[in-house]
XYZ file of C-alpha atoms in Angstrom:
128
model
C 77.612 88.126 124.881
C 78.287 91.959 125.308
C 76.849 94.386 122.788
C 79.294 96.743 121.300
C 78.159 99.713 120.343
C 78.831 100.666 116.051
C 78.767 104.295 115.089
C 78.673 104.911 111.722
C 78.698 107.888 109.509
C 77.921 110.489 106.774
C 80.924 111.999 105.575
C 80.123 114.685 103.892
C 81.836 118.416 102.589
C 79.357 120.802 104.775
C 77.392 118.324 107.212
C 78.784 114.710 108.609
C 75.549 112.127 109.618
C 75.578 110.433 112.797
C 73.951 107.070 113.551
C 74.467 105.202 116.009
C 73.373 101.122 117.921
C 75.041 97.757 119.104
C 75.964 94.387 118.298
C 72.686 93.193 120.272
C 69.469 94.862 119.131
C 71.317 95.515 115.748
C 68.789 98.756 114.983
C 70.586 101.679 113.948
C 68.938 104.941 115.238
C 70.266 108.374 113.647
C 72.320 110.657 117.021
C 73.486 114.028 115.235
C 74.761 115.985 111.995
C 78.156 118.262 112.980
C 78.209 120.652 110.438
C 81.849 121.965 110.943
C 84.208 123.855 108.126
C 87.570 122.833 109.351
C 88.384 119.215 110.641
C 89.804 120.373 113.930
C 86.372 121.306 114.586
C 85.071 118.276 113.052
C 87.619 116.060 115.462
C 86.401 117.315 118.355
C 83.186 116.989 117.603
C 83.072 113.084 116.718
C 85.825 112.879 119.813
C 83.365 113.658 121.888
C 81.128 111.664 120.933
C 83.563 108.623 120.365
C 85.041 109.545 123.871
C 80.787 108.856 125.654
C 79.516 106.442 124.619
C 82.607 104.471 123.534
C 82.034 102.173 120.207
C 84.084 99.962 119.582
C 83.708 99.621 115.421
C 83.224 102.886 113.659
C 81.264 102.295 110.000
C 80.667 105.145 106.556
C 79.077 105.230 104.600
C 81.058 105.258 100.522
C 79.310 107.172 97.239
C 79.968 104.958 94.013
C 78.442 105.388 91.386
C 74.974 103.257 90.215
C 77.319 101.092 88.502
C 79.120 100.954 91.122
C 82.297 102.494 89.630
C 84.251 105.595 92.861
C 83.850 109.026 92.156
C 85.390 112.187 93.785
C 82.862 111.553 96.454
C 84.308 108.335 96.974
C 87.976 109.305 97.905
C 87.410 111.523 100.096
C 85.349 109.142 102.210
C 88.625 106.507 101.775
C 90.038 109.417 103.384
C 87.338 110.243 106.190
C 87.568 107.232 106.820
C 91.676 106.918 107.081
C 91.545 109.645 109.211
C 89.734 108.236 111.918
C 90.996 105.054 112.030
C 93.802 106.791 112.629
C 92.867 109.461 115.326
C 91.006 107.454 116.889
C 92.755 103.403 116.726
C 88.870 101.852 116.290
C 88.610 99.372 113.665
C 86.393 100.930 110.465
C 84.405 99.626 108.093
C 83.171 101.291 104.546
C 80.269 100.385 103.713
C 78.333 101.212 99.478
C 75.706 104.219 99.967
C 75.301 104.541 96.807
C 70.866 105.144 97.540
C 71.225 105.589 101.452
C 69.907 109.120 100.755
C 67.041 108.071 98.095
C 65.800 105.552 100.791
C 65.020 108.828 103.150
C 63.483 111.020 100.743
C 64.036 114.164 102.869
C 62.493 117.963 100.772
C 64.103 119.493 99.587
C 66.383 122.148 102.075
C 66.191 118.618 105.171
C 69.521 118.343 107.213
C 68.978 114.041 106.340
C 72.358 113.614 106.830
C 72.302 111.363 109.669
C 68.726 109.606 108.594
C 71.238 108.169 105.666
C 73.992 107.245 108.695
C 71.091 104.902 110.283
C 70.093 103.807 107.109
C 74.531 102.902 106.705
C 74.422 101.482 109.722
C 71.528 98.858 108.889
C 72.894 98.440 105.708
C 75.602 97.173 107.948
C 73.775 95.465 110.995
C 71.978 93.784 107.790
C 75.276 92.035 105.851
C 76.817 90.815 109.123
């Protein structure tokens, strides 16, 4: 059995955290944080990573209220997931990310988006 690389994204308006792992080891690791003000720059950086690593699946964190209700960022993340699928023709799975940032507990002002993406990906591995 060959291992398939999977990328995960913690989408934010200002930053996108990215993590990766594979189906053999099933351990997520942070990769990088993309800070971009426009979609062209954001998707160019993502395209470069996808070209280098050739993942077979993309996972996007889906933020929800604690009670499971959707909010503004939920819609933005769904749109981002649809854009990833449309631009790169790769399957995209959404994963509940309600508590990903809380688990990390970073310091105020600390950039934790890549670690949040790793938690999202680890949640995917643990449930699939």
